Amino acid sequence: MPRTGGAERRTTLVEEAIRQFGREGYGGASLDDIAGAVGVRKQTLLYYFESKDALLEACLQAAGIRLAEVIAEALEGKEGYCDRAEAVIHSVFDLAAEWPEFPMFIREAGRLGPLAFERFADVLDPLRRRAVDFLRSGMDDGEVRKQDPAMLLFTLYTAVVGSLTEASVLNAVVGAD
């Protein structure tokens, strides 16, 4: 394997950890397996991340940043409320199509308990605030029925993430085309 720089290797380790945490779960993924998948030893992984929890923290950070980037890109040049909302939803589905472990990783993070998910929520807080403001402005403009924008965001989040992570259940409920 060609020698990679520190930042590149760190990124590669995080990407592989997200894949394995998404596929195997946090408890099922081992540092040895993550390191081996990228061609390094566990000691090398521990040079970059002092523990499995520190690696998880980096994964939560990276996933949150990537999600925020994808949504920001989707909103570029979009004008109307409905066009912007549709662009965001499509961008999340497109992200899941290109990175299938992403929704599974998000689901796994939610199952790790409140501390892990709070870390992810902290990363996403600026995005959450922007989304709540967007929903509130849609309500003020009459585009969306007035309600609690934070609860509406939660409903939209669970609908989108649930559709991505529970595809077999979704197919059973709505039928496969």
JSON list of C-alpha atoms in Angstrom, two decimals:
[
{"chain": "A", "resi": 1, "resn": "MET", "atom": "CA", "xyz": [0.00, 0.00, 0.00]},
{"chain": "A", "resi": 2, "resn": "PRO", "atom": "CA", "xyz": [1.44, 3.42, -0.88]},
{"chain": "A", "resi": 3, "resn": "ARG", "atom": "CA", "xyz": [2.46, 5.54, 2.07]},
{"chain": "A", "resi": 4, "resn": "THR", "atom": "CA", "xyz": [-0.11, 8.21, 2.84]},
{"chain": "A", "resi": 5, "resn": "GLY", "atom": "CA", "xyz": [0.18, 11.39, 4.82]},
{"chain": "A", "resi": 6, "resn": "GLY", "atom": "CA", "xyz": [-1.23, 11.84, 8.30]},
{"chain": "A", "resi": 7, "resn": "ALA", "atom": "CA", "xyz": [-4.41, 13.69, 7.35]},
{"chain": "A", "resi": 8, "resn": "GLU", "atom": "CA", "xyz": [-5.14, 11.34, 4.46]},
{"chain": "A", "resi": 9, "resn": "ARG", "atom": "CA", "xyz": [-4.60, 8.24, 6.59]},
{"chain": "A", "resi": 10, "resn": "ARG", "atom": "CA", "xyz": [-6.76, 9.68, 9.36]},
{"chain": "A", "resi": 11, "resn": "THR", "atom": "CA", "xyz": [-9.55, 10.32, 6.85]},
{"chain": "A", "resi": 12, "resn": "THR", "atom": "CA", "xyz": [-9.21, 6.80, 5.44]},
{"chain": "A", "resi": 13, "resn": "LEU", "atom": "CA", "xyz": [-9.47, 5.32, 8.94]},
{"chain": "A", "resi": 14, "resn": "VAL", "atom": "CA", "xyz": [-12.58, 7.37, 9.70]},
{"chain": "A", "resi": 15, "resn": "GLU", "atom": "CA", "xyz": [-14.24, 6.38, 6.42]},
{"chain": "A", "resi": 16, "resn": "GLU", "atom": "CA", "xyz": [-13.54, 2.70, 7.07]},
{"chain": "A", "resi": 17, "resn": "ALA", "atom": "CA", "xyz": [-14.77, 2.99, 10.66]},
{"chain": "A", "resi": 18, "resn": "ILE", "atom": "CA", "xyz": [-18.04, 4.53, 9.46]},
{"chain": "A", "resi": 19, "resn": "ARG", "atom": "CA", "xyz": [-18.43, 1.64, 7.01]},
{"chain": "A", "resi": 20, "resn": "GLN", "atom": "CA", "xyz": [-17.78, -0.97, 9.68]},
{"chain": "A", "resi": 21, "resn": "PHE", "atom": "CA", "xyz": [-19.79, 0.75, 12.43]},
{"chain": "A", "resi": 22, "resn": "GLY", "atom": "CA", "xyz": [-22.66, 1.03, 9.93]},
{"chain": "A", "resi": 23, "resn": "ARG", "atom": "CA", "xyz": [-22.44, -2.62, 8.83]},
{"chain": "A", "resi": 24, "resn": "GLU", "atom": "CA", "xyz": [-21.39, -4.37, 12.04]},
{"chain": "A", "resi": 25, "resn": "GLY", "atom": "CA", "xyz": [-22.55, -1.95, 14.72]},
{"chain": "A", "resi": 26, "resn": "TYR", "atom": "CA", "xyz": [-20.25, -0.19, 17.16]},
{"chain": "A", "resi": 27, "resn": "GLY", "atom": "CA", "xyz": [-19.95, -3.27, 19.37]},
{"chain": "A", "resi": 28, "resn": "GLY", "atom": "CA", "xyz": [-19.41, -5.63, 16.44]},
{"chain": "A", "resi": 29, "resn": "ALA", "atom": "CA", "xyz": [-16.68, -3.63, 14.72]},
{"chain": "A", "resi": 30, "resn": "SER", "atom": "CA", "xyz": [-13.16, -4.13, 16.03]},
{"chain": "A", "resi": 31, "resn": "LEU", "atom": "CA", "xyz": [-10.22, -1.77, 15.83]},
{"chain": "A", "resi": 32, "resn": "ASP", "atom": "CA", "xyz": [-8.15, -4.65, 14.41]},
{"chain": "A", "resi": 33, "resn": "ASP", "atom": "CA", "xyz": [-10.64, -5.12, 11.57]},
{"chain": "A", "resi": 34, "resn": "ILE", "atom": "CA", "xyz": [-10.84, -1.40, 10.83]},
{"chain": "A", "resi": 35, "resn": "ALA", "atom": "CA", "xyz": [-7.06, -1.07, 10.78]},
{"chain": "A", "resi": 36, "resn": "GLY", "atom": "CA", "xyz": [-6.63, -4.21, 8.69]},
{"chain": "A", "resi": 37, "resn": "ALA", "atom": "CA", "xyz": [-9.15, -3.04, 6.11]},
{"chain": "A", "resi": 38, "resn": "VAL", "atom": "CA", "xyz": [-6.99, 0.00, 5.36]},
{"chain": "A", "resi": 39, "resn": "GLY", "atom": "CA", "xyz": [-3.71, -1.91, 5.51]},
{"chain": "A", "resi": 40, "resn": "VAL", "atom": "CA", "xyz": [-2.34, -0.74, 8.84]},
{"chain": "A", "resi": 41, "resn": "ARG", "atom": "CA", "xyz": [-1.92, -2.29, 12.27]},
{"chain": "A", "resi": 42, "resn": "LYS", "atom": "CA", "xyz": [-4.12, -1.52, 15.25]},
{"chain": "A", "resi": 43, "resn": "GLN", "atom": "CA", "xyz": [-1.20, 0.36, 16.85]},
{"chain": "A", "resi": 44, "resn": "THR", "atom": "CA", "xyz": [-1.18, 2.74, 13.89]},
{"chain": "A", "resi": 45, "resn": "LEU", "atom": "CA", "xyz": [-4.91, 3.35, 14.28]},
{"chain": "A", "resi": 46, "resn": "LEU", "atom": "CA", "xyz": [-4.35, 4.05, 17.98]},
{"chain": "A", "resi": 47, "resn": "TYR", "atom": "CA", "xyz": [-1.68, 6.59, 17.05]},
{"chain": "A", "resi": 48, "resn": "TYR", "atom": "CA", "xyz": [-4.42, 8.61, 15.33]},
{"chain": "A", "resi": 49, "resn": "PHE", "atom": "CA", "xyz": [-7.25, 7.83, 17.76]},
{"chain": "A", "resi": 50, "resn": "GLU", "atom": "CA", "xyz": [-6.49, 6.99, 21.38]},
{"chain": "A", "resi": 51, "resn": "SER", "atom": "CA", "xyz": [-9.52, 4.70, 21.72]},
{"chain": "A", "resi": 52, "resn": "LYS", "atom": "CA", "xyz": [-12.50, 3.26, 19.91]},
{"chain": "A", "resi": 53, "resn": "ASP", "atom": "CA", "xyz": [-14.61, 6.01, 21.47]},
{"chain": "A", "resi": 54, "resn": "ALA", "atom": "CA", "xyz": [-12.25, 8.67, 20.08]},
{"chain": "A", "resi": 55, "resn": "LEU", "atom": "CA", "xyz": [-12.61, 7.07, 16.65]},
{"chain": "A", "resi": 56, "resn": "LEU", "atom": "CA", "xyz": [-16.40, 7.13, 17.03]},
{"chain": "A", "resi": 57, "resn": "GLU", "atom": "CA", "xyz": [-16.19, 10.81, 17.92]},
{"chain": "A", "resi": 58, "resn": "ALA", "atom": "CA", "xyz": [-14.23, 11.50, 14.73]},
{"chain": "A", "resi": 59, "resn": "CYS", "atom": "CA", "xyz": [-16.77, 9.48, 12.74]},
{"chain": "A", "resi": 60, "resn": "LEU", "atom": "CA", "xyz": [-19.68, 11.46, 14.19]},
{"chain": "A", "resi": 61, "resn": "GLN", "atom": "CA", "xyz": [-17.87, 14.69, 13.35]},
{"chain": "A", "resi": 62, "resn": "ALA", "atom": "CA", "xyz": [-17.08, 13.58, 9.78]},
{"chain": "A", "resi": 63, "resn": "ALA", "atom": "CA", "xyz": [-20.61, 12.32, 9.11]},
{"chain": "A", "resi": 64, "resn": "GLY", "atom": "CA", "xyz": [-22.14, 15.54, 10.43]},
{"chain": "A", "resi": 65, "resn": "ILE", "atom": "CA", "xyz": [-19.82, 17.69, 8.35]},
{"chain": "A", "resi": 66, "resn": "ARG", "atom": "CA", "xyz": [-20.51, 15.67, 5.20]},
{"chain": "A", "resi": 67, "resn": "LEU", "atom": "CA", "xyz": [-24.26, 15.88, 5.74]},
{"chain": "A", "resi": 68, "resn": "ALA", "atom": "CA", "xyz": [-24.06, 19.66, 6.24]},
{"chain": "A", "resi": 69, "resn": "GLU", "atom": "CA", "xyz": [-21.97, 20.01, 3.06]},
{"chain": "A", "resi": 70, "resn": "VAL", "atom": "CA", "xyz": [-24.40, 17.95, 1.00]},
{"chain": "A", "resi": 71, "resn": "ILE", "atom": "CA", "xyz": [-27.38, 19.96, 2.20]},
{"chain": "A", "resi": 72, "resn": "ALA", "atom": "CA", "xyz": [-25.60, 23.28, 1.62]},
{"chain": "A", "resi": 73, "resn": "GLU", "atom": "CA", "xyz": [-24.73, 22.19, -1.94]},
{"chain": "A", "resi": 74, "resn": "ALA", "atom": "CA", "xyz": [-28.34, 21.14, -2.55]},
{"chain": "A", "resi": 75, "resn": "LEU", "atom": "CA", "xyz": [-29.63, 24.56, -1.52]},
{"chain": "A", "resi": 76, "resn": "GLU", "atom": "CA", "xyz": [-27.33, 26.50, -3.86]},
{"chain": "A", "resi": 77, "resn": "GLY", "atom": "CA", "xyz": [-29.36, 28.33, -6.46]},
{"chain": "A", "resi": 78, "resn": "LYS", "atom": "CA", "xyz": [-32.73, 27.11, -5.18]},
{"chain": "A", "resi": 79, "resn": "GLU", "atom": "CA", "xyz": [-35.36, 29.79, -4.74]},
{"chain": "A", "resi": 80, "resn": "GLY", "atom": "CA", "xyz": [-38.82, 28.58, -3.76]},
{"chain": "A", "resi": 81, "resn": "TYR", "atom": "CA", "xyz": [-39.65, 26.95, -0.46]},
{"chain": "A", "resi": 82, "resn": "CYS", "atom": "CA", "xyz": [-40.83, 23.69, -2.03]},
{"chain": "A", "resi": 83, "resn": "ASP", "atom": "CA", "xyz": [-37.83, 23.53, -4.38]},
{"chain": "A", "resi": 84, "resn": "ARG", "atom": "CA", "xyz": [-35.46, 23.99, -1.47]},
{"chain": "A", "resi": 85, "resn": "ALA", "atom": "CA", "xyz": [-37.23, 21.39, 0.70]},
{"chain": "A", "resi": 86, "resn": "GLU", "atom": "CA", "xyz": [-37.27, 18.89, -2.16]},
{"chain": "A", "resi": 87, "resn": "ALA", "atom": "CA", "xyz": [-33.58, 19.52, -2.92]},
{"chain": "A", "resi": 88, "resn": "VAL", "atom": "CA", "xyz": [-32.63, 18.78, 0.69]},
{"chain": "A", "resi": 89, "resn": "ILE", "atom": "CA", "xyz": [-34.60, 15.53, 0.78]},
{"chain": "A", "resi": 90, "resn": "HIS", "atom": "CA", "xyz": [-33.15, 14.40, -2.56]},
{"chain": "A", "resi": 91, "resn": "SER", "atom": "CA", "xyz": [-29.64, 15.29, -1.43]},
{"chain": "A", "resi": 92, "resn": "VAL", "atom": "CA", "xyz": [-29.94, 13.09, 1.66]},
{"chain": "A", "resi": 93, "resn": "PHE", "atom": "CA", "xyz": [-31.24, 10.17, -0.43]},
{"chain": "A", "resi": 94, "resn": "ASP", "atom": "CA", "xyz": [-28.43, 10.73, -2.96]},
{"chain": "A", "resi": 95, "resn": "LEU", "atom": "CA", "xyz": [-25.88, 10.73, -0.14]},
{"chain": "A", "resi": 96, "resn": "ALA", "atom": "CA", "xyz": [-27.26, 7.43, 1.09]},
{"chain": "A", "resi": 97, "resn": "ALA", "atom": "CA", "xyz": [-27.09, 5.98, -2.43]},
{"chain": "A", "resi": 98, "resn": "GLU", "atom": "CA", "xyz": [-23.43, 6.92, -2.83]},
{"chain": "A", "resi": 99, "resn": "TRP", "atom": "CA", "xyz": [-22.52, 6.11, 0.80]},
{"chain": "A", "resi": 100, "resn": "PRO", "atom": "CA", "xyz": [-24.82, 3.24, 1.88]},
{"chain": "A", "resi": 101, "resn": "GLU", "atom": "CA", "xyz": [-23.23, 2.88, 5.31]},
{"chain": "A", "resi": 102, "resn": "PHE", "atom": "CA", "xyz": [-24.06, 6.49, 6.20]},
{"chain": "A", "resi": 103, "resn": "PRO", "atom": "CA", "xyz": [-27.72, 5.95, 7.20]},
{"chain": "A", "resi": 104, "resn": "MET", "atom": "CA", "xyz": [-26.82, 2.74, 9.01]},
{"chain": "A", "resi": 105, "resn": "PHE", "atom": "CA", "xyz": [-24.09, 4.60, 10.88]},
{"chain": "A", "resi": 106, "resn": "ILE", "atom": "CA", "xyz": [-26.58, 7.32, 11.85]},
{"chain": "A", "resi": 107, "resn": "ARG", "atom": "CA", "xyz": [-29.00, 4.68, 13.10]},
{"chain": "A", "resi": 108, "resn": "GLU", "atom": "CA", "xyz": [-26.21, 2.97, 15.04]},
{"chain": "A", "resi": 109, "resn": "ALA", "atom": "CA", "xyz": [-25.17, 6.28, 16.61]},
{"chain": "A", "resi": 110, "resn": "GLY", "atom": "CA", "xyz": [-28.73, 6.74, 17.84]},
{"chain": "A", "resi": 111, "resn": "ARG", "atom": "CA", "xyz": [-28.66, 3.31, 19.44]},
{"chain": "A", "resi": 112, "resn": "LEU", "atom": "CA", "xyz": [-25.46, 3.95, 21.36]},
{"chain": "A", "resi": 113, "resn": "GLY", "atom": "CA", "xyz": [-27.29, 6.01, 23.91]},
{"chain": "A", "resi": 114, "resn": "PRO", "atom": "CA", "xyz": [-27.79, 9.65, 24.64]},
{"chain": "A", "resi": 115, "resn": "LEU", "atom": "CA", "xyz": [-24.12, 10.60, 25.04]},
{"chain": "A", "resi": 116, "resn": "ALA", "atom": "CA", "xyz": [-23.10, 9.41, 21.58]},
{"chain": "A", "resi": 117, "resn": "PHE", "atom": "CA", "xyz": [-26.13, 10.94, 19.93]},
{"chain": "A", "resi": 118, "resn": "GLU", "atom": "CA", "xyz": [-25.64, 14.20, 21.84]},
{"chain": "A", "resi": 119, "resn": "ARG", "atom": "CA", "xyz": [-22.16, 14.42, 20.31]},
{"chain": "A", "resi": 120, "resn": "PHE", "atom": "CA", "xyz": [-23.66, 13.99, 16.86]},
{"chain": "A", "resi": 121, "resn": "ALA", "atom": "CA", "xyz": [-26.41, 16.49, 17.68]},
{"chain": "A", "resi": 122, "resn": "ASP", "atom": "CA", "xyz": [-23.75, 19.02, 18.71]},
{"chain": "A", "resi": 123, "resn": "VAL", "atom": "CA", "xyz": [-22.10, 18.66, 15.30]},
{"chain": "A", "resi": 124, "resn": "LEU", "atom": "CA", "xyz": [-25.45, 19.08, 13.58]},
{"chain": "A", "resi": 125, "resn": "ASP", "atom": "CA", "xyz": [-26.72, 21.93, 15.77]},
{"chain": "A", "resi": 126, "resn": "PRO", "atom": "CA", "xyz": [-25.99, 24.72, 13.24]},
{"chain": "A", "resi": 127, "resn": "LEU", "atom": "CA", "xyz": [-27.77, 22.69, 10.57]},
{"chain": "A", "resi": 128, "resn": "ARG", "atom": "CA", "xyz": [-30.68, 21.98, 12.93]},
{"chain": "A", "resi": 129, "resn": "ARG", "atom": "CA", "xyz": [-31.05, 25.67, 13.75]},
{"chain": "A", "resi": 130, "resn": "ARG", "atom": "CA", "xyz": [-31.03, 26.55, 10.07]},
{"chain": "A", "resi": 131, "resn": "ALA", "atom": "CA", "xyz": [-33.66, 23.88, 9.34]},
{"chain": "A", "resi": 132, "resn": "VAL", "atom": "CA", "xyz": [-35.94, 25.10, 12.13]},
{"chain": "A", "resi": 133, "resn": "ASP", "atom": "CA", "xyz": [-35.63, 28.67, 10.84]},
{"chain": "A", "resi": 134, "resn": "PHE", "atom": "CA", "xyz": [-36.40, 27.43, 7.31]},
{"chain": "A", "resi": 135, "resn": "LEU", "atom": "CA", "xyz": [-39.52, 25.60, 8.51]},
{"chain": "A", "resi": 136, "resn": "ARG", "atom": "CA", "xyz": [-40.60, 28.59, 10.59]},
{"chain": "A", "resi": 137, "resn": "SER", "atom": "CA", "xyz": [-40.24, 30.91, 7.57]},
{"chain": "A", "resi": 138, "resn": "GLY", "atom": "CA", "xyz": [-42.33, 28.47, 5.52]},
{"chain": "A", "resi": 139, "resn": "MET", "atom": "CA", "xyz": [-45.01, 28.68, 8.19]},
{"chain": "A", "resi": 140, "resn": "ASP", "atom": "CA", "xyz": [-44.83, 32.47, 8.30]},
{"chain": "A", "resi": 141, "resn": "ASP", "atom": "CA", "xyz": [-45.16, 32.60, 4.49]},
{"chain": "A", "resi": 142, "resn": "GLY", "atom": "CA", "xyz": [-48.12, 30.20, 4.49]},
{"chain": "A", "resi": 143, "resn": "GLU", "atom": "CA", "xyz": [-46.20, 27.41, 2.69]},
{"chain": "A", "resi": 144, "resn": "VAL", "atom": "CA", "xyz": [-46.47, 25.04, 5.67]},
{"chain": "A", "resi": 145, "resn": "ARG", "atom": "CA", "xyz": [-49.23, 24.65, 8.26]},
{"chain": "A", "resi": 146, "resn": "LYS", "atom": "CA", "xyz": [-48.29, 26.39, 11.51]},
{"chain": "A", "resi": 147, "resn": "GLN", "atom": "CA", "xyz": [-46.99, 24.01, 14.16]},
{"chain": "A", "resi": 148, "resn": "ASP", "atom": "CA", "xyz": [-43.93, 23.53, 16.29]},
{"chain": "A", "resi": 149, "resn": "PRO", "atom": "CA", "xyz": [-41.06, 23.72, 13.75]},
{"chain": "A", "resi": 150, "resn": "ALA", "atom": "CA", "xyz": [-38.75, 21.59, 15.93]},
{"chain": "A", "resi": 151, "resn": "MET", "atom": "CA", "xyz": [-41.34, 18.80, 16.07]},
{"chain": "A", "resi": 152, "resn": "LEU", "atom": "CA", "xyz": [-41.91, 19.05, 12.32]},
{"chain": "A", "resi": 153, "resn": "LEU", "atom": "CA", "xyz": [-38.15, 18.76, 11.79]},
{"chain": "A", "resi": 154, "resn": "PHE", "atom": "CA", "xyz": [-38.12, 15.67, 14.00]},
{"chain": "A", "resi": 155, "resn": "THR", "atom": "CA", "xyz": [-40.97, 14.15, 11.99]},
{"chain": "A", "resi": 156, "resn": "LEU", "atom": "CA", "xyz": [-39.22, 14.87, 8.70]},
{"chain": "A", "resi": 157, "resn": "TYR", "atom": "CA", "xyz": [-35.93, 13.51, 10.05]},
{"chain": "A", "resi": 158, "resn": "THR", "atom": "CA", "xyz": [-37.51, 10.25, 11.20]},
{"chain": "A", "resi": 159, "resn": "ALA", "atom": "CA", "xyz": [-39.39, 9.86, 7.91]},
{"chain": "A", "resi": 160, "resn": "VAL", "atom": "CA", "xyz": [-36.27, 10.35, 5.80]},
{"chain": "A", "resi": 161, "resn": "VAL", "atom": "CA", "xyz": [-33.79, 8.45, 7.98]},
{"chain": "A", "resi": 162, "resn": "GLY", "atom": "CA", "xyz": [-36.34, 5.73, 8.67]},
{"chain": "A", "resi": 163, "resn": "SER", "atom": "CA", "xyz": [-36.91, 5.31, 4.94]},
{"chain": "A", "resi": 164, "resn": "LEU", "atom": "CA", "xyz": [-33.18, 4.98, 4.40]},
{"chain": "A", "resi": 165, "resn": "THR", "atom": "CA", "xyz": [-32.39, 2.62, 7.26]},
{"chain": "A", "resi": 166, "resn": "GLU", "atom": "CA", "xyz": [-35.49, 0.46, 7.22]},
{"chain": "A", "resi": 167, "resn": "ALA", "atom": "CA", "xyz": [-35.88, -0.13, 3.48]},
{"chain": "A", "resi": 168, "resn": "SER", "atom": "CA", "xyz": [-37.23, -3.66, 3.94]},
{"chain": "A", "resi": 169, "resn": "VAL", "atom": "CA", "xyz": [-39.92, -2.42, 6.34]},
{"chain": "A", "resi": 170, "resn": "LEU", "atom": "CA", "xyz": [-40.76, 0.42, 3.95]},
{"chain": "A", "resi": 171, "resn": "ASN", "atom": "CA", "xyz": [-41.11, -2.04, 1.05]},
{"chain": "A", "resi": 172, "resn": "ALA", "atom": "CA", "xyz": [-43.37, -4.27, 3.15]},
{"chain": "A", "resi": 173, "resn": "VAL", "atom": "CA", "xyz": [-45.61, -1.33, 4.08]},
{"chain": "A", "resi": 174, "resn": "VAL", "atom": "CA", "xyz": [-45.86, 0.48, 0.74]},
{"chain": "A", "resi": 175, "resn": "GLY", "atom": "CA", "xyz": [-44.95, -2.36, -1.62]},
{"chain": "A", "resi": 176, "resn": "ALA", "atom": "CA", "xyz": [-42.05, -2.64, -4.00]},
{"chain": "A", "resi": 177, "resn": "ASP", "atom": "CA", "xyz": [-42.39, -1.36, -7.56]}
]
